[in-house]
Structures are given as C-alpha cells and as structure tokens.
Tab-separated table of C-alpha atoms in Angstrom:
chain	number	residue	atom	x	y	z
M	1	MET	CA	0.000	0.000	0.000
M	2	SER	CA	1.335	3.416	-0.936
M	3	THR	CA	-0.103	6.823	-0.161
M	4	LYS	CA	0.859	10.365	0.754
M	5	TYR	CA	0.646	11.189	4.431
M	6	SER	CA	1.959	13.709	6.928
M	7	TYR	CA	4.935	13.494	9.250
M	8	LEU	CA	5.217	14.812	12.793
M	9	LYS	CA	8.619	16.207	13.796
M	10	GLN	CA	10.085	15.604	17.246
M	11	ALA	CA	9.142	18.966	18.761
M	12	ALA	CA	5.642	18.818	17.283
M	13	ALA	CA	5.176	15.234	18.499
M	14	SER	CA	5.991	16.348	22.033
M	15	ARG	CA	3.465	19.203	21.817
M	16	PHE	CA	0.915	16.828	20.315
M	17	ASP	CA	1.181	14.449	23.287
M	18	THR	CA	0.922	17.380	25.689
M	19	ASP	CA	-2.236	18.559	23.937
M	20	LEU	CA	-3.758	15.072	24.063
M	21	MET	CA	-3.290	15.055	27.839
M	22	SER	CA	-4.510	18.619	28.317
M	23	GLU	CA	-7.980	19.719	29.368
M	24	LYS	CA	-9.079	20.170	25.767
M	25	CYS	CA	-8.653	16.441	25.020
M	26	GLY	CA	-8.773	14.821	28.452
M	27	PHE	CA	-6.576	11.786	27.865
M	28	VAL	CA	-4.199	10.419	30.491
M	29	LEU	CA	-0.873	8.731	29.793
M	30	GLU	CA	-2.130	5.312	30.878
M	31	GLN	CA	-4.872	5.422	28.226
M	32	LEU	CA	-2.548	6.494	25.449
M	33	MET	CA	0.011	3.837	26.331
M	34	GLU	CA	-2.600	1.080	26.391
M	35	LEU	CA	-3.975	2.114	23.006
M	36	ALA	CA	-0.511	2.489	21.500
M	37	GLY	CA	0.730	-0.861	22.785
M	38	PHE	CA	-2.411	-2.613	21.598
M	39	SER	CA	-2.001	-1.132	18.122
M	40	VAL	CA	1.605	-2.382	18.017
M	41	ALA	CA	0.492	-5.887	18.970
M	42	GLN	CA	-2.287	-5.860	16.385
M	43	SER	CA	0.097	-4.626	13.681
M	44	ILE	CA	2.400	-7.545	14.425
M	45	THR	CA	-0.428	-10.056	14.022
M	46	LYS	CA	-1.017	-8.719	10.512
M	47	GLU	CA	2.443	-9.753	9.272
M	48	TYR	CA	3.931	-12.228	11.764
M	49	SER	CA	1.623	-15.070	12.728
M	50	ALA	CA	1.901	-16.742	16.122
M	51	LYS	CA	2.339	-20.044	14.289
M	52	LYS	CA	5.475	-18.967	12.402
M	53	PHE	CA	6.836	-16.418	14.901
M	54	PRO	CA	5.749	-17.640	18.350
M	55	ASN	CA	8.775	-16.582	20.397
M	56	VAL	CA	8.903	-12.797	20.682
M	57	LEU	CA	11.587	-10.835	22.524
M	58	VAL	CA	10.393	-7.408	23.674
M	59	CYS	CA	13.251	-4.968	24.341
M	60	VAL	CA	11.889	-2.570	26.961
M	61	GLY	CA	13.373	0.883	27.489
M	62	PRO	CA	13.017	3.154	30.534
M	63	GLY	CA	10.496	5.600	29.037
M	64	ASN	CA	7.112	5.691	27.349
M	65	ASN	CA	8.334	3.639	24.390
M	66	GLY	CA	9.207	0.895	26.837
M	67	GLY	CA	5.752	1.167	28.375
M	68	ASP	CA	4.246	0.652	24.929
M	69	GLY	CA	6.398	-2.464	24.665
M	70	LEU	CA	5.115	-3.842	27.972
M	71	VAL	CA	1.523	-3.356	26.836
M	72	ALA	CA	2.269	-4.968	23.465
M	73	ALA	CA	3.864	-7.972	25.185
M	74	ARG	CA	0.770	-8.570	27.304
M	75	HIS	CA	-1.572	-8.405	24.334
M	76	LEU	CA	0.661	-10.680	22.262
M	77	SER	CA	0.491	-13.212	25.079
M	78	HIS	CA	-3.304	-13.117	24.891
M	79	PHE	CA	-3.049	-13.471	21.099
M	80	GLY	CA	-1.198	-16.779	21.429
M	81	TYR	CA	2.444	-15.671	21.176
M	82	LYS	CA	5.136	-16.479	23.745
M	83	PRO	CA	6.737	-13.127	24.582
M	84	LYS	CA	9.685	-12.558	26.881
M	85	LEU	CA	11.071	-9.259	28.154
M	86	TYR	CA	14.536	-7.772	28.214
M	87	TYR	CA	14.021	-5.021	30.794
M	88	PRO	CA	17.421	-3.922	32.148
M	89	LYS	CA	16.452	-0.627	33.754
M	90	LYS	CA	13.069	0.222	35.211
M	91	SER	CA	11.700	3.725	35.055
M	92	SER	CA	11.752	5.594	38.352
M	93	LYS	CA	9.438	8.325	37.084
M	94	VAL	CA	6.067	6.672	36.521
M	95	ALA	CA	4.706	4.238	39.098
M	96	PHE	CA	2.265	2.551	36.753
M	97	TYR	CA	5.189	0.982	34.850
M	98	ASP	CA	5.399	-1.373	37.837
M	99	SER	CA	1.758	-2.261	37.238
M	100	LEU	CA	2.437	-2.908	33.547
M	101	LEU	CA	5.311	-5.204	34.496
M	102	LYS	CA	3.179	-7.008	37.063
M	103	GLN	CA	0.503	-7.601	34.414
M	104	CYS	CA	3.141	-9.205	32.185
M	105	VAL	CA	4.431	-11.396	35.006
M	106	GLN	CA	0.874	-12.510	35.740
M	107	CYS	CA	0.674	-13.621	32.090
M	108	ASP	CA	3.740	-15.824	32.731
M	109	ILE	CA	5.962	-13.619	30.586
M	110	PRO	CA	9.602	-14.153	31.635
M	111	VAL	CA	11.793	-11.141	32.397
M	112	GLU	CA	15.556	-10.886	31.827
M	113	LYS	CA	17.537	-7.965	33.268
M	114	ASP	CA	21.154	-8.766	32.463
M	115	ASP	CA	22.091	-11.273	29.755
M	116	PHE	CA	20.894	-9.851	26.432
M	117	SER	CA	22.726	-12.451	24.349
M	118	GLN	CA	20.777	-15.189	26.112
M	119	CYS	CA	17.545	-13.396	25.250
M	120	LEU	CA	18.281	-13.822	21.548
M	121	VAL	CA	18.375	-17.612	21.854
M	122	ASN	CA	15.234	-19.300	20.486
M	123	THR	CA	13.760	-15.960	19.410
M	124	ASP	CA	11.705	-15.626	16.224
M	125	LEU	CA	10.875	-11.920	16.380
M	126	ILE	CA	12.212	-8.884	18.243
M	127	ILE	CA	10.223	-5.826	19.304
M	128	ASP	CA	12.455	-2.780	19.658
M	129	ALA	CA	10.825	-0.612	22.324
M	130	PHE	CA	13.970	0.915	23.806
M	131	PHE	CA	13.621	4.570	22.738
M	132	GLY	CA	10.855	6.654	21.152
M	133	PHE	CA	10.466	10.182	19.834
M	134	GLY	CA	11.915	11.678	23.013
M	135	PHE	CA	15.319	10.075	22.409
M	136	LYS	CA	18.421	12.253	22.562
M	137	PRO	CA	21.960	10.868	22.181
M	138	PRO	CA	24.280	9.584	23.417
M	139	ILE	CA	23.199	5.981	23.903
M	140	ARG	CA	24.470	4.592	27.189
M	141	GLU	CA	24.844	1.111	28.600
M	142	PRO	CA	23.190	-1.316	28.912
M	143	TYR	CA	21.342	-0.196	25.785
M	144	LEU	CA	24.465	0.439	23.707
M	145	ALA	CA	25.579	-3.198	23.809
M	146	ALA	CA	22.044	-4.427	23.163
M	147	LEU	CA	21.646	-2.190	20.114
M	148	LYS	CA	25.016	-3.350	18.780
M	149	ALA	CA	23.737	-6.915	19.057
M	150	LEU	CA	20.537	-5.962	17.247
M	151	GLU	CA	22.572	-4.415	14.431
M	152	GLY	CA	24.101	-7.808	13.713
M	153	THR	CA	21.139	-10.117	14.198
M	154	ALA	CA	19.270	-11.866	11.401
M	155	ILE	CA	16.124	-12.069	13.528
M	156	PRO	CA	13.430	-9.717	12.163
M	157	ILE	CA	12.962	-6.563	14.228
M	158	VAL	CA	9.785	-4.550	14.760
M	159	SER	CA	10.515	-0.994	15.914
M	160	VAL	CA	7.952	0.956	17.922
M	161	ASP	CA	7.447	4.482	16.519
M	162	VAL	CA	11.159	5.235	15.998
M	163	PRO	CA	13.967	2.700	15.467
M	164	SER	CA	16.068	2.932	18.629
M	165	GLY	CA	19.214	4.980	18.155
M	166	TRP	CA	17.824	6.869	15.153
M	167	ASP	CA	17.412	10.631	15.195
M	168	VAL	CA	13.662	11.262	15.166
M	169	ASP	CA	13.866	13.825	12.375
M	170	MET	CA	17.023	12.781	10.495
M	171	GLY	CA	17.114	8.988	10.735
M	172	PRO	CA	20.136	6.749	11.468
M	173	LEU	CA	22.982	8.479	13.292
M	174	ASN	CA	25.583	6.472	11.365
M	175	SER	CA	25.913	3.978	8.528
M	176	GLU	CA	25.247	1.136	10.920
M	177	GLY	CA	22.263	1.391	13.259
M	178	ILE	CA	19.491	-1.159	13.517
M	179	LYS	CA	17.521	-1.964	10.383
M	180	PRO	CA	14.023	-3.047	11.392
M	181	GLU	CA	11.953	-5.167	9.068
M	182	MET	CA	8.784	-3.536	10.402
M	183	LEU	CA	8.068	-0.062	11.746
M	184	VAL	CA	4.893	0.765	13.659
M	185	SER	CA	4.535	4.547	13.729
M	186	LEU	CA	2.316	5.922	16.493
M	187	THR	CA	-0.144	8.814	16.105
M	188	ALA	CA	1.657	9.952	12.932
M	189	PRO	CA	4.856	8.866	11.170
M	190	LYS	CA	7.982	10.704	12.256
M	191	PRO	CA	10.341	12.142	9.582
M	192	CYS	CA	12.875	9.357	10.161
M	193	ALA	CA	10.316	6.966	8.654
M	194	LYS	CA	11.203	8.396	5.244
M	195	LEU	CA	14.493	6.497	5.550
M	196	PHE	CA	12.861	3.250	6.680
M	197	SER	CA	13.554	0.594	4.050
M	198	GLY	CA	11.955	-2.438	5.691
M	199	LYS	CA	9.073	-4.533	4.411
M	200	TYR	CA	6.219	-3.381	6.631
M	201	HIS	CA	5.215	0.086	7.776
M	202	TYR	CA	2.088	0.431	9.898
M	203	LEU	CA	0.431	3.306	11.718
M	204	GLY	CA	-1.228	2.886	15.116
M	205	GLY	CA	-3.139	5.293	17.308
M	206	ARG	CA	-6.796	5.372	16.390
M	207	PHE	CA	-7.765	7.783	19.119
M	208	VAL	CA	-6.845	11.245	17.860
M	209	PRO	CA	-9.750	13.752	17.782
M	210	ARG	CA	-10.518	15.191	14.363
M	211	PHE	CA	-9.835	18.756	15.481
M	212	MET	CA	-6.300	17.742	16.528
M	213	LEU	CA	-5.555	16.420	13.062
M	214	ASP	CA	-6.805	19.691	11.618
M	215	GLU	CA	-4.889	21.802	14.138
M	216	TYR	CA	-1.606	20.070	13.283
M	217	ASN	CA	-2.446	19.873	9.582
M	218	LEU	CA	-2.054	16.092	9.546
M	219	ASN	CA	-3.178	14.067	6.560
M	220	LEU	CA	-3.350	10.421	7.640
M	221	PRO	CA	-4.939	7.320	6.090
M	222	LYS	CA	-8.258	5.988	7.331
M	223	TYR	CA	-8.262	2.975	9.604
M	224	PRO	CA	-10.119	-0.038	8.175
M	225	ASN	CA	-13.189	-1.454	9.892
M	226	SER	CA	-12.552	-1.702	13.655
M	227	ASP	CA	-8.759	-2.079	13.361
M	228	GLN	CA	-6.463	-0.066	15.610
M	229	CYS	CA	-3.744	-0.054	12.951
M	230	VAL	CA	-3.468	0.663	9.240
M	231	ALA	CA	-0.852	-0.481	6.734
M	232	LEU	CA	1.154	2.281	5.079
M	233	HIS	CA	3.381	-0.141	3.178
M	234	THR	CA	3.315	-3.928	3.386
M	235	GLN	CA	3.744	-7.274	1.710
M	236	SER	CA	2.037	-10.174	3.446
M	237	GLN	CA	4.048	-13.149	4.635
M	238	LEU	CA	1.513	-14.853	6.911
C-alpha cells in the first residue's frame, strides 16, 4: 500500500502528546500507552503469525516507548504468542510501569535484566521498544551493547514508533544502526520513517480527535473497519 501522508517532527510530536493530555482532550498517559501498545500488537499479528513467529523478545526501554512495549507484550500473550522481556532498567518516574510489568508477570511472561545475548536464543521476532520520539543521544549502557547486538542479528525486528538509536527527524545516526523489518509509527509517522527501508510500515493510534488532526495539519490514512492499525506499506508473509 502506498499513499501520501503527513509526518510529525520531534518537537511537534511532544506538543501533540501534551495537547492530548490537556484539558481540551482529556486523555491520560495510561490510556494512550494502552492504546498504543495494543495497536503495536495488532500490527504484528497482521504480518507475523503466532504459528510462524511464536517466540517474541520485547526490548523494553526506561520511558514511554518501553511502556508501549510492555503493553504490546501482554496483548501478544493473549493473542497466542510467547513473549519474553529484556528489561534492564526500570523507570523511576512513573509508578504505573510497575503495574504494567506485574501484568506481564501474571501472564507468565519471563523477564531478563542482564544477559541480552541469552535473550536472543530461540527468538523468532524482536520488538524494539527501547527509545521513542523523546530520544536524545548519546546511547548509554546497557542499551548500547544491546543495540550493537541488534545491528548484527538476522532475527526480524519490529521498531515501535522510531527505530532505537535513530534521530527522530534525520534517521540513522551512522551507517550502521538497527535496520528493522517492520516499523509501527504511532499517532503519525515521524520524519525518520522516510528512511525506513523495511518490508512493513504500519500506523497505530486510532484515538486522535478530528480537530487535533486539523490543528496540526495532519493528513493520515483511514483505519479499516474496527482495526487499531493501518498499513502504510506492506507485503504479506503470513
């Protein structure tokens, strides 16, 4: 699928989230994270079936992108996948991340904090939820070593909103960087998506009020039926 659509730069994306959680929209972060994570999980089901890609490693960062990953892991578990978490550093800022982790544990999702190389064993699919549109370099440990490992893996990677380590507006910071096979943009694609060369590009975030799209002059594709995601570019391999 190919179409023209708008992009949301880093500064505008930050303002957009602030507006969503302001009095004029009334959302709270927990709602937005649940909807975003669900849309990521649903996007994955469109291209990677639980039969062919049952074992999913979710790489969880310390911020909101990581929270989206925790939500996605839980939903994938309910969808019949066998997710596991690499969660080296918990967030100290938002208490409900502990609740998201507890929900995963209650779904019998294993959690690894230290040995990333072991996490890659018997893994069919990787969800990159380390860093989102708020990322600013430099990348520090333990994420630096993990991203280096992801650069060299042959396991397909699904990046949440922004491939970790990429500049939100400019794309990869060097000639290396991770190369996801799938990108799930959230709310609106970020400019770095123009440099995404993978097979599958989806958009998630079917919750934005019409007036917000108009206010930010966003032209986005319509979501089909009751789906929480829409394909921007794809080739099916189910």
